[in-house]
């Protein structure tokens, strides 16, 4: 039977606990340094608290150590990893091969479960097999892969755990292969400091200097949403479904986690012989999850079913939210909306002006579908489509306790001589047993109901008892409530002591050859250990960040499956001839200019300095 894992982001301890409480089977969180979101670091103490909470449900905690590491940071990184191992972290996400070799050579850390971050550029079966042969238990696949490609990789590497992104922001470049932020602003994406180059406005010109697009967000992709594709992804061989968003707040984590958890539950219920959830416990919510009500730039399934148009949101990189209807009629200080939606005081609405600029405003008062803004927007006209990017009523719901997660257990009390043995069995057939001695006392009244009531009083714990049994030779004796309460507390405490999984050495023992790049800095080898690692594989590797010549022209800084030529309807592979003279260039407002090259053989768009 295949386990399905919903993997949610944790900006901090609070977000991590919210993710678990709303149905996540695992969370990923950054430590205080060396994670690919430098602004989302957490203390060892907080990560330990998160581990303790997650492990109650059989859920896991993965820590991101997925930046490239410099030589003077190796010792600190290893010490941090030792601390993470000591508190029960279930796996580390890595990018740096120097760190990999150091961990594998450390006797205390060599057993650590290791996941290859999407930053290691995992888009082919050969790369997946090679990484697995180096000791990675799981590979986080590139976001750009189609469901068919994921299925093909799984068939070629059936023993390797495959993790796929299913929701959240999309980088236009293959992860780990983007150097634009560092080139332009000295902020490396591979060091967790991305300045979001792809969300900026660009001017697109052809080789003759003609302006094709001006101040447009041509590289700003919509957000991914694969909610309707989860079952297809599971059938393709994916075992972990990852929600992006380690900078998102608790409201986002609650809503998106709950939505995807409910869908995974539906899949497991429909196919009980094939799938089960990776952790225990089912959630009851006080709200109806709706992915459209959380931050989004509009949604796309990206390349799930191959190439498609409409992947970018050229007018704005900001959240537009859910469509709520069209403006019907304007008055001096109000307007009404043609819609079936309801509105609240404090809602945030937005629309696109005639100049394709996003205009936002706040609703001061809502009377049915008649809305009174704090200030009437100038460019609002009848027929204008409206979007809600802040739903006040929904946000108010999310500020409260919105979920309760309970693990269904069976309990059996064995009464033998002067020994009481209580056994509790959880949803995954985990068995926890505690015993105590007591002084036998003959009962003067029936005791079974009181014993059941005391032992199944699990209200403040993560458990709920669906089956209870007493096994006793003869009549059930009198047992003081204090002893029963102690038994109950002890068996609940026993559930927190779960054995850690141990990583297997070289999951795929194959003779796979490492796929080669044309540029040595694409290997992201920023320390001597990483360079030695690649030298062992016959490769001279470096990193963009440590290259003294990064300001030189003619440097590849982005590899993208997304293609502007295809987006604009002029794909050469489909036989369409473009009306412009190449090469095309992209320019920022500060004058920096980049050349676009179309690598049609690899079906790839490249951005060069």
Coordinates of C-alpha atoms in Angstrom, one line a residue:
X1 CA 0.0 0.0 0.0
X2 CA 1.3 3.4 -0.9
X3 CA 1.4 6.2 1.7
X4 CA 0.4 9.7 0.6
X5 CA 2.2 12.6 2.4
X6 CA 0.9 16.1 2.5
X7 CA 3.9 18.3 3.1
X8 CA 3.2 21.8 4.3
X9 CA 5.5 24.9 4.9
X10 CA 6.3 26.2 8.3
X11 CA 7.6 29.8 8.5
X12 CA 7.9 29.3 12.3
X13 CA 6.7 27.1 15.1
X14 CA 3.2 28.5 15.1
X15 CA 2.8 27.9 11.4
X16 CA 4.2 24.4 11.8
X17 CA 1.8 23.5 14.5
X18 CA -1.1 24.9 12.5
X19 CA -0.1 22.8 9.5
X20 CA -0.1 19.6 11.6
X21 CA -3.4 20.5 13.2
X22 CA -5.0 21.1 9.8
X23 CA -4.0 17.8 8.3
X24 CA -0.3 17.9 7.2
X25 CA 1.6 14.6 7.2
X26 CA 4.9 16.4 7.4
X27 CA 6.2 20.0 7.5
X28 CA 9.4 21.6 6.2
X29 CA 11.0 24.4 8.2
X30 CA 14.2 26.3 8.1
X31 CA 16.8 26.3 10.8
X32 CA 18.4 29.6 11.9
X33 CA 20.7 29.6 8.8
X34 CA 21.6 27.8 5.6
X35 CA 18.0 27.4 4.4
X36 CA 16.8 28.6 0.9
X37 CA 14.6 31.3 2.6
X38 CA 17.0 33.3 4.6
X39 CA 14.1 35.3 6.2
X40 CA 12.5 32.1 7.6
X41 CA 14.9 30.8 10.2
X42 CA 14.0 29.1 13.5
X43 CA 15.8 28.1 16.7
X44 CA 16.7 24.6 17.6
X45 CA 14.3 24.8 20.6
X46 CA 11.4 25.7 18.4
X47 CA 12.1 23.0 15.9
X48 CA 12.3 20.5 18.8
X49 CA 8.8 21.6 20.0
X50 CA 7.5 21.2 16.5
X51 CA 9.0 17.7 16.3
X52 CA 7.3 16.8 19.6
X53 CA 3.9 17.9 18.3
X54 CA 4.2 16.4 14.9
X55 CA 5.4 13.0 16.2
X56 CA 2.3 12.6 18.3
X57 CA 0.5 12.1 15.0
X58 CA 3.2 10.1 13.3
X59 CA 3.9 13.2 11.2
X60 CA 7.4 14.3 10.3
X61 CA 9.6 17.4 10.4
X62 CA 12.1 18.1 7.6
X63 CA 14.6 20.9 7.9
X64 CA 15.9 22.8 4.9
X65 CA 19.6 23.1 4.8
X66 CA 19.4 23.7 1.0
X67 CA 21.7 26.6 0.3
X68 CA 25.1 26.3 -1.1
X69 CA 27.7 26.4 1.7
X70 CA 31.0 28.4 1.8
X71 CA 34.2 26.9 3.2
X72 CA 34.1 28.9 6.4
X73 CA 30.5 27.7 7.1
X74 CA 31.0 23.9 6.9
X75 CA 31.9 23.4 10.6
X76 CA 28.9 25.5 11.8
X77 CA 26.6 23.7 9.4
X78 CA 27.7 20.2 10.6
X79 CA 27.3 21.3 14.3
X80 CA 23.8 22.5 13.5
X81 CA 23.0 19.2 11.8
X82 CA 24.2 17.3 14.9
X83 CA 21.8 19.4 17.0
X84 CA 18.9 18.7 14.5
X85 CA 19.7 15.0 14.7
X86 CA 19.6 15.0 18.5
X87 CA 16.1 16.6 18.7
X88 CA 14.5 14.0 16.4
X89 CA 14.3 15.8 13.0
X90 CA 13.2 13.2 10.4
X91 CA 15.2 14.4 7.4
X92 CA 17.3 17.2 5.9
X93 CA 16.8 18.8 2.6
X94 CA 20.2 19.5 0.9
X95 CA 21.6 21.1 -2.2
X96 CA 25.3 21.3 -1.5
X97 CA 27.3 18.2 -2.4
X98 CA 30.2 19.2 -0.1
X99 CA 27.8 19.1 2.8
X100 CA 26.5 15.7 1.5
X101 CA 30.0 14.1 1.6
X102 CA 30.7 15.6 5.0
X103 CA 27.5 14.3 6.5
X104 CA 28.0 10.8 5.0
X105 CA 31.5 10.7 6.5
X106 CA 30.4 11.7 10.0
X107 CA 29.6 8.6 12.2
X108 CA 26.9 10.4 14.1
X109 CA 25.1 11.8 11.0
X110 CA 25.7 9.2 8.3
X111 CA 22.3 7.6 9.0
X112 CA 20.4 10.8 8.6
X113 CA 17.6 10.7 6.0
X114 CA 18.5 13.0 3.2
X115 CA 16.3 14.6 0.6
X116 CA 17.6 16.2 -2.5
X117 CA 16.2 19.7 -2.7
X118 CA 14.6 20.9 -5.9
X119 CA 17.6 23.2 -6.0
X120 CA 19.7 20.3 -7.2
X121 CA 17.8 20.6 -10.6
X122 CA 15.9 17.3 -10.7
X123 CA 14.2 17.1 -14.1
X124 CA 15.4 13.7 -15.5
X125 CA 15.3 10.1 -14.5
X126 CA 19.1 10.0 -14.9
X127 CA 19.5 12.8 -12.4
X128 CA 17.1 11.1 -9.9
X129 CA 18.9 7.8 -10.2
X130 CA 22.3 9.4 -9.8
X131 CA 21.2 11.4 -6.7
X132 CA 19.7 8.2 -5.2
X133 CA 23.0 6.4 -5.8
X134 CA 24.7 9.1 -3.7
X135 CA 22.6 8.3 -0.7
X136 CA 19.5 10.5 -1.1
X137 CA 16.3 8.8 0.1
X138 CA 14.0 11.2 -1.6
X139 CA 14.2 13.5 -4.6
X140 CA 12.2 16.7 -4.9
X141 CA 11.3 17.0 -8.6
X142 CA 11.4 20.1 -10.7
X143 CA 8.1 22.0 -10.7
X144 CA 8.2 22.0 -14.5
X145 CA 7.6 18.2 -15.0
X146 CA 4.4 16.9 -16.5
X147 CA 2.5 14.1 -14.9
X148 CA 3.6 11.8 -17.7
X149 CA 7.3 12.7 -17.1
X150 CA 6.8 12.0 -13.4
X151 CA 5.3 8.6 -14.2
X152 CA 8.3 7.8 -16.5
X153 CA 10.8 8.7 -13.8
X154 CA 9.0 6.5 -11.3
X155 CA 9.1 3.6 -13.7
X156 CA 12.8 4.0 -14.1
X157 CA 13.5 4.6 -10.4
X158 CA 10.6 2.8 -8.6
X159 CA 12.5 2.6 -5.2
X160 CA 13.1 6.3 -5.0
X161 CA 10.7 8.5 -3.1
X162 CA 9.4 11.3 -5.4
X163 CA 8.2 14.6 -3.9
X164 CA 6.3 17.0 -6.1
X165 CA 5.2 20.6 -5.7
X166 CA 1.4 20.9 -5.9
X167 CA 0.6 24.5 -4.8
X168 CA 2.1 28.0 -4.5
X169 CA 4.5 30.4 -6.2
X170 CA 6.4 29.3 -9.3
X171 CA 9.9 30.4 -10.2
X172 CA 10.2 30.9 -13.9
X173 CA 13.7 29.3 -13.9
X174 CA 14.5 25.8 -13.1
X175 CA 15.3 25.8 -9.4
X176 CA 19.0 26.0 -8.6
X177 CA 19.8 27.3 -12.0
X178 CA 18.8 30.9 -11.6
X179 CA 21.6 33.5 -11.0
X180 CA 19.7 36.6 -12.1
X181 CA 19.2 37.9 -8.5
X182 CA 22.9 37.5 -7.7
X183 CA 24.0 39.0 -11.0
X184 CA 21.8 42.1 -10.7
X185 CA 21.6 42.7 -7.0
X186 CA 24.3 40.6 -5.3
X187 CA 21.6 38.5 -3.6
X188 CA 21.9 34.8 -4.4
X189 CA 18.8 32.6 -4.8
X190 CA 21.1 29.7 -4.0
X191 CA 21.9 31.4 -0.7
X192 CA 18.3 32.0 0.3
X193 CA 18.3 35.7 -0.7
X194 CA 16.4 35.8 -4.0
X195 CA 15.3 39.4 -4.9
X196 CA 12.5 38.1 -7.2
X197 CA 14.0 39.3 -10.4
X198 CA 11.3 37.4 -12.3
X199 CA 8.5 39.5 -10.6
X200 CA 9.9 42.8 -12.1
X201 CA 8.5 44.7 -15.1
X202 CA 10.4 44.3 -18.3
X203 CA 10.5 46.0 -21.7
X204 CA 10.7 43.4 -24.6
X205 CA 12.5 44.5 -27.8
X206 CA 13.5 42.7 -31.0
X207 CA 16.8 42.7 -32.8
X208 CA 15.8 45.8 -34.7
X209 CA 15.1 47.8 -31.6
X210 CA 11.3 47.6 -32.0
X211 CA 9.4 47.6 -28.6
X212 CA 7.1 44.6 -28.4
X213 CA 6.0 44.9 -24.8
X214 CA 6.7 47.8 -22.4
X215 CA 6.9 47.6 -18.6
X216 CA 5.2 44.2 -18.5
X217 CA 5.7 41.4 -16.0
X218 CA 6.7 39.0 -18.7
X219 CA 8.4 36.4 -16.4
X220 CA 6.0 36.5 -13.5
X221 CA 4.2 33.2 -13.5
X222 CA 0.8 32.5 -12.0
X223 CA 0.7 30.3 -8.9
X224 CA 0.5 26.5 -9.1
X225 CA -2.7 24.7 -8.0
X226 CA -2.8 20.9 -8.6
X227 CA -5.7 20.2 -6.2
X228 CA -7.6 18.5 -9.0
X229 CA -4.6 16.5 -10.1
X230 CA -3.6 14.9 -6.8
X231 CA -4.9 11.5 -7.7
X232 CA -3.2 11.5 -11.1
X233 CA 0.1 12.5 -9.4
X234 CA -0.3 9.7 -6.9
X235 CA -1.0 7.2 -9.7
X236 CA 2.1 8.5 -11.4
X237 CA 4.2 7.5 -8.4
X238 CA 4.5 10.7 -6.4
X239 CA 4.5 10.0 -2.6
X240 CA 4.8 13.5 -1.2
X241 CA 2.8 16.5 -2.2
X242 CA 4.4 19.8 -1.3
X243 CA 2.8 23.2 -0.7
X244 CA 5.2 26.1 -1.3
X245 CA 5.2 29.0 1.1
X246 CA 7.8 29.2 3.9
X247 CA 7.2 32.9 4.1
X248 CA 3.4 32.6 4.3
X249 CA 1.4 33.3 7.5
X250 CA -0.8 30.9 9.5
X251 CA -4.0 31.8 7.7
X252 CA -2.5 30.7 4.4
X253 CA -1.1 27.5 5.9
X254 CA -4.5 26.6 7.6
X255 CA -6.6 27.1 4.5
X256 CA -4.3 25.5 1.9
X257 CA -3.3 22.6 4.1
X258 CA -7.0 21.8 4.9
X259 CA -8.0 21.9 1.3
X260 CA -5.3 19.5 0.1
X261 CA -5.8 17.3 3.1
X262 CA -9.4 16.8 2.4
X263 CA -8.7 15.9 -1.2
X264 CA -6.1 13.3 -0.1
X265 CA -8.6 11.9 2.3
X266 CA -11.1 11.5 -0.5
X267 CA -8.5 9.6 -2.6
X268 CA -7.7 7.3 0.3
X269 CA -11.4 6.6 1.0
X270 CA -12.1 5.8 -2.6
X271 CA -9.0 3.5 -2.9
X272 CA -8.6 2.0 0.6
X273 CA -6.7 -1.0 -0.9
X274 CA -4.2 1.2 -2.7
X275 CA -3.5 4.4 -0.6
X276 CA -3.4 5.5 3.0
X277 CA -2.3 8.8 4.6
X278 CA 1.3 8.9 5.9
X279 CA 0.3 10.1 9.4
X280 CA -2.6 9.5 11.7
X281 CA -5.6 11.5 12.8
X282 CA -8.4 13.2 11.0
X283 CA -9.4 16.8 11.2
X284 CA -12.7 18.5 11.8
X285 CA -12.8 22.1 10.6
X286 CA -14.8 25.1 11.6
X287 CA -14.5 26.6 8.1
X288 CA -14.8 25.4 4.5
X289 CA -11.4 25.4 2.9
X290 CA -11.1 27.4 -0.3
X291 CA -7.8 27.9 -2.1
X292 CA -9.1 31.0 -4.0
X293 CA -9.4 32.9 -0.7
X294 CA -5.7 32.7 0.1
X295 CA -2.9 34.7 -1.6
X296 CA -2.6 33.8 -5.3
X297 CA -1.6 35.4 -8.5
X298 CA -4.2 33.4 -10.4
X299 CA -3.8 29.7 -10.8
X300 CA -2.3 27.3 -13.3
X301 CA -1.5 23.6 -13.5
X302 CA 1.7 24.6 -15.2
X303 CA 3.1 21.8 -17.3
X304 CA 1.0 19.0 -15.8
X305 CA -0.5 18.1 -19.2
X306 CA 2.3 19.6 -21.3
X307 CA 2.7 23.1 -22.7
X308 CA -0.1 25.6 -22.4
X309 CA -0.5 29.3 -22.9
X310 CA -1.6 31.8 -20.2
X311 CA 1.0 30.9 -17.6
X312 CA 2.0 34.5 -16.7
X313 CA 0.2 37.3 -15.1
X314 CA 1.7 40.2 -17.1
X315 CA -0.2 43.1 -15.5
X316 CA 0.9 42.5 -11.9
X317 CA 2.9 40.2 -9.7
X318 CA 0.6 40.8 -6.8
X319 CA -2.3 38.8 -5.5
X320 CA -5.6 39.4 -7.2
X321 CA -7.6 36.9 -5.3
X322 CA -11.0 35.4 -6.3
X323 CA -13.3 36.7 -9.0
X324 CA -16.5 38.1 -7.3
X325 CA -18.4 39.6 -10.2
X326 CA -18.8 42.7 -12.4
X327 CA -19.6 46.3 -11.5
X328 CA -23.2 46.9 -12.4
X329 CA -24.1 50.5 -11.5
X330 CA -22.1 53.5 -10.1
X331 CA -23.3 56.2 -7.8
X332 CA -21.4 59.1 -6.2
X333 CA -20.1 57.2 -3.2
X334 CA -21.1 53.6 -3.9
X335 CA -21.6 50.9 -6.6
X336 CA -23.3 47.6 -6.8
X337 CA -22.0 44.3 -8.1
X338 CA -23.7 41.7 -10.3
X339 CA -22.9 38.6 -8.2
X340 CA -24.1 35.9 -5.9
X341 CA -21.2 36.5 -3.5
X342 CA -21.7 38.2 -0.2
X343 CA -19.5 41.0 1.1
X344 CA -18.4 42.3 4.5
X345 CA -17.2 45.6 5.9
X346 CA -13.4 45.6 5.5
X347 CA -13.2 43.5 2.3
X348 CA -10.3 44.2 0.0
X349 CA -11.2 44.4 -3.7
X350 CA -9.2 45.1 -6.8
X351 CA -9.6 45.5 -10.6
X352 CA -7.5 46.3 -13.6
X353 CA -7.7 49.8 -15.0
X354 CA -7.9 50.7 -18.6
X355 CA -4.1 51.0 -18.5
X356 CA -3.8 47.4 -17.2
X357 CA -2.7 48.6 -13.7
X358 CA -4.0 46.8 -10.7
X359 CA -6.1 49.1 -8.5
X360 CA -7.0 48.1 -5.0
X361 CA -9.4 49.6 -2.5
X362 CA -11.1 48.8 0.8
X363 CA -14.9 48.4 1.3
X364 CA -15.9 50.7 4.2
X365 CA -19.5 49.4 4.3
X366 CA -21.4 46.6 2.6
X367 CA -25.1 46.5 2.2
X368 CA -25.9 43.4 0.3
X369 CA -24.2 43.8 -3.1
X370 CA -24.0 47.6 -2.7
X371 CA -20.5 48.6 -1.6
X372 CA -19.3 51.8 -0.2
X373 CA -15.5 52.2 -0.6
X374 CA -13.5 54.4 1.7
X375 CA -12.8 56.4 -1.5
X376 CA -14.4 55.7 -4.9
X377 CA -11.7 54.5 -7.4
X378 CA -11.4 56.8 -10.4
X379 CA -11.2 54.2 -13.1
X380 CA -14.1 52.0 -12.0
X381 CA -16.7 51.5 -14.7
X382 CA -19.8 49.4 -15.2
X383 CA -18.8 46.0 -16.5
X384 CA -15.4 46.0 -14.8
X385 CA -14.5 42.6 -13.4
X386 CA -13.8 42.7 -9.6
X387 CA -11.6 40.5 -7.5
X388 CA -11.4 40.1 -3.8
X389 CA -7.9 39.7 -2.4
X390 CA -9.0 40.1 1.3
X391 CA -12.1 38.4 2.5
X392 CA -12.8 39.9 5.9
X393 CA -15.3 37.3 7.1
X394 CA -13.1 34.4 6.0
X395 CA -10.0 35.9 7.7
X396 CA -12.0 36.4 10.9
X397 CA -12.9 32.7 10.8
X398 CA -9.2 31.8 10.5
X399 CA -8.1 33.9 13.4
X400 CA -9.9 31.4 15.8
X401 CA -9.2 27.8 16.5
X402 CA -10.3 26.2 13.3
X403 CA -9.4 22.6 13.5
X404 CA -9.3 19.6 15.8
X405 CA -7.2 16.6 14.9
X406 CA -7.9 13.3 16.6
X407 CA -6.3 9.8 16.2
X408 CA -8.7 6.9 16.4
X409 CA -7.5 4.2 18.8
X410 CA -8.7 1.0 20.4
X411 CA -8.0 0.2 24.1
X412 CA -7.8 -3.1 25.9
X413 CA -7.4 -3.5 29.7
X414 CA -6.0 -6.9 30.8
X415 CA -6.6 -7.7 34.5
X416 CA -4.5 -10.5 35.7
X417 CA -3.7 -11.3 39.3
X418 CA -2.5 -8.0 40.8
X419 CA -1.3 -6.5 37.5
X420 CA -3.2 -4.1 35.2
X421 CA -2.0 -3.9 31.6
X422 CA -3.4 -1.3 29.3
X423 CA -2.8 -1.6 25.5
X424 CA -3.6 1.1 23.0
X425 CA -3.5 0.5 19.3
X426 CA -3.5 3.4 16.8
X427 CA -4.6 3.8 13.2
X428 CA -1.3 2.5 11.8
X429 CA -1.4 -0.6 14.1
X430 CA 1.2 0.9 16.5
X431 CA 0.8 -0.8 19.8
X432 CA 1.6 0.9 23.1
X433 CA 1.5 -1.0 26.4
X434 CA 1.9 0.0 30.0
X435 CA 1.4 -2.0 33.2
X436 CA 1.1 -1.3 36.9
X437 CA 0.6 -3.3 40.1
X438 CA -2.4 -2.8 42.4
X439 CA -4.0 -4.3 45.4
X440 CA -6.9 -6.5 44.5
X441 CA -10.3 -5.3 45.8
X442 CA -13.5 -7.1 45.2
X443 CA -16.2 -4.9 43.7
X444 CA -19.5 -4.4 45.4
X445 CA -21.1 -2.9 42.3
X446 CA -20.4 -3.4 38.5
X447 CA -17.2 -1.6 37.5
X448 CA -16.9 -2.0 33.7
X449 CA -18.6 1.3 32.8
X450 CA -16.6 3.4 35.2
X451 CA -13.3 1.8 34.0
X452 CA -14.2 2.5 30.4
X453 CA -15.2 6.1 31.3
X454 CA -11.9 6.8 33.1
X455 CA -9.6 5.1 30.6
X456 CA -11.2 6.6 27.5
X457 CA -11.3 10.2 29.0
X458 CA -8.9 11.4 26.3
X459 CA -10.4 14.9 25.7
X460 CA -7.2 17.0 25.8
X461 CA -5.0 14.4 24.1
X462 CA -4.7 13.7 20.3
X463 CA -6.7 10.5 20.7
X464 CA -10.3 9.4 20.6
X465 CA -11.3 5.8 21.5
X466 CA -13.6 4.0 19.1
X467 CA -13.3 0.5 20.7
X468 CA -12.8 -0.5 24.3
X469 CA -12.4 -4.0 25.8
X470 CA -11.8 -5.4 29.3
X471 CA -10.1 -8.9 29.5
X472 CA -10.4 -10.4 33.0
X473 CA -10.7 -13.9 34.4
X474 CA -13.7 -13.8 36.7
X475 CA -15.5 -10.7 37.9
X476 CA -14.1 -7.2 37.2
X477 CA -12.6 -5.9 40.5
X478 CA -12.7 -2.5 42.0
X479 CA -9.9 -0.3 40.7
X480 CA -9.4 3.2 42.1
X481 CA -9.9 6.1 39.7
X482 CA -6.4 7.4 40.5
X483 CA -4.8 4.2 39.2
X484 CA -6.9 4.3 36.1
X485 CA -6.0 7.9 35.4
X486 CA -2.3 7.1 35.9
X487 CA -2.6 4.2 33.4
X488 CA -4.3 6.5 30.9
X489 CA -1.6 9.2 31.3
X490 CA 1.2 6.6 30.9
X491 CA -0.1 5.0 27.8
X492 CA -0.6 8.4 26.2
X493 CA 3.0 9.3 27.2
X494 CA 4.2 6.1 25.6
X495 CA 3.0 7.2 22.2
X496 CA 5.5 10.0 22.1
X497 CA 8.4 7.6 22.0
X498 CA 8.5 6.6 18.4
X499 CA 11.5 4.9 16.7
X500 CA 13.2 7.1 14.1
X501 CA 13.6 5.8 10.6
X502 CA 17.1 5.1 9.4
X503 CA 18.3 6.0 6.0
X504 CA 19.5 3.3 3.7
X505 CA 22.9 3.6 2.1
X506 CA 22.7 4.1 -1.6
X507 CA 19.1 3.4 -2.3
X508 CA 19.7 2.8 -6.0
X509 CA 23.0 0.9 -6.4
X510 CA 23.4 1.7 -10.1
X511 CA 26.2 2.8 -12.3
X512 CA 24.4 6.0 -13.4
X513 CA 26.6 8.7 -14.8
X514 CA 26.0 12.3 -13.5
X515 CA 24.4 14.4 -16.3
X516 CA 26.8 17.1 -17.5
X517 CA 26.2 20.9 -17.8
X518 CA 27.9 23.1 -20.4
X519 CA 28.9 25.7 -17.8
X520 CA 31.0 24.7 -14.7
X521 CA 29.2 27.1 -12.4
X522 CA 25.8 25.4 -13.0
X523 CA 27.0 22.7 -10.5
X524 CA 26.8 25.2 -7.7
X525 CA 30.1 24.0 -6.1
X526 CA 30.9 26.8 -3.7
X527 CA 33.3 25.0 -1.3
X528 CA 36.4 22.8 -1.6
X529 CA 34.5 19.7 -0.5
X530 CA 31.9 20.1 -3.3
X531 CA 34.7 20.7 -5.9
X532 CA 36.5 17.5 -4.7
X533 CA 33.2 15.6 -4.9
X534 CA 32.7 16.6 -8.5
X535 CA 36.4 16.0 -9.4
X536 CA 35.8 12.4 -8.2
X537 CA 33.1 12.2 -10.8
X538 CA 35.4 13.7 -13.5
X539 CA 34.0 17.2 -13.5
X540 CA 35.6 20.6 -12.9
X541 CA 32.9 22.4 -11.0
X542 CA 32.5 25.9 -9.6
X543 CA 29.7 28.3 -8.5
X544 CA 28.4 31.5 -9.9
X545 CA 28.6 33.2 -6.5
X546 CA 32.3 32.5 -6.1
X547 CA 33.2 33.3 -9.7
X548 CA 35.3 36.5 -10.0
X549 CA 34.0 37.0 -13.5
X550 CA 30.2 37.1 -12.8
X551 CA 29.9 40.7 -14.2
X552 CA 31.1 39.5 -17.7
X553 CA 28.7 39.5 -20.5
X554 CA 27.4 36.4 -22.2
X555 CA 26.6 34.5 -19.0
X556 CA 23.6 32.1 -18.8
X557 CA 21.6 33.2 -15.8
X558 CA 18.2 31.5 -16.3
X559 CA 17.0 28.2 -17.9
X560 CA 13.2 28.2 -18.3
X561 CA 10.7 25.7 -19.6
X562 CA 8.3 28.6 -19.9
X563 CA 8.8 30.2 -23.3
X564 CA 7.8 33.7 -24.3
X565 CA 7.8 32.8 -28.0
X566 CA 5.3 30.0 -27.3
X567 CA 3.3 32.2 -24.9
X568 CA 2.9 34.8 -27.7
X569 CA 1.9 32.3 -30.3
X570 CA 5.1 31.9 -32.4
X571 CA 6.5 28.5 -31.5
X572 CA 8.8 27.4 -34.3
X573 CA 8.4 23.8 -33.4
X574 CA 4.7 24.2 -34.2
X575 CA 5.5 25.9 -37.5
X576 CA 4.7 29.5 -36.5
X577 CA 7.0 32.2 -37.9
X578 CA 7.6 35.2 -35.6
X579 CA 7.1 38.7 -37.0
X580 CA 10.2 40.1 -35.2
X581 CA 13.9 40.1 -35.8
X582 CA 15.9 38.1 -33.3
X583 CA 17.6 38.2 -30.8
X584 CA 15.0 39.4 -28.4
X585 CA 16.1 41.4 -25.4
X586 CA 14.6 42.1 -22.0
X587 CA 15.4 45.4 -20.2
X588 CA 14.8 46.5 -16.6
X589 CA 13.9 50.0 -15.7
X590 CA 17.4 50.6 -14.5
X591 CA 18.8 49.9 -17.9
X592 CA 20.1 46.4 -17.4
X593 CA 19.5 44.4 -20.6
X594 CA 19.4 40.6 -21.1
X595 CA 19.3 38.5 -24.3
X596 CA 16.8 35.8 -24.8
X597 CA 17.9 32.6 -26.5
X598 CA 15.5 29.9 -27.6
X599 CA 17.0 26.4 -27.2
X600 CA 14.3 24.6 -29.2
X601 CA 16.2 21.3 -29.2
X602 CA 15.7 21.2 -25.4
X603 CA 12.4 23.1 -25.6
X604 CA 13.9 25.7 -23.3
X605 CA 14.1 29.5 -23.1
X606 CA 17.4 30.9 -21.8
X607 CA 18.2 34.3 -20.3
X608 CA 21.8 35.5 -20.9
X609 CA 23.6 38.6 -19.7

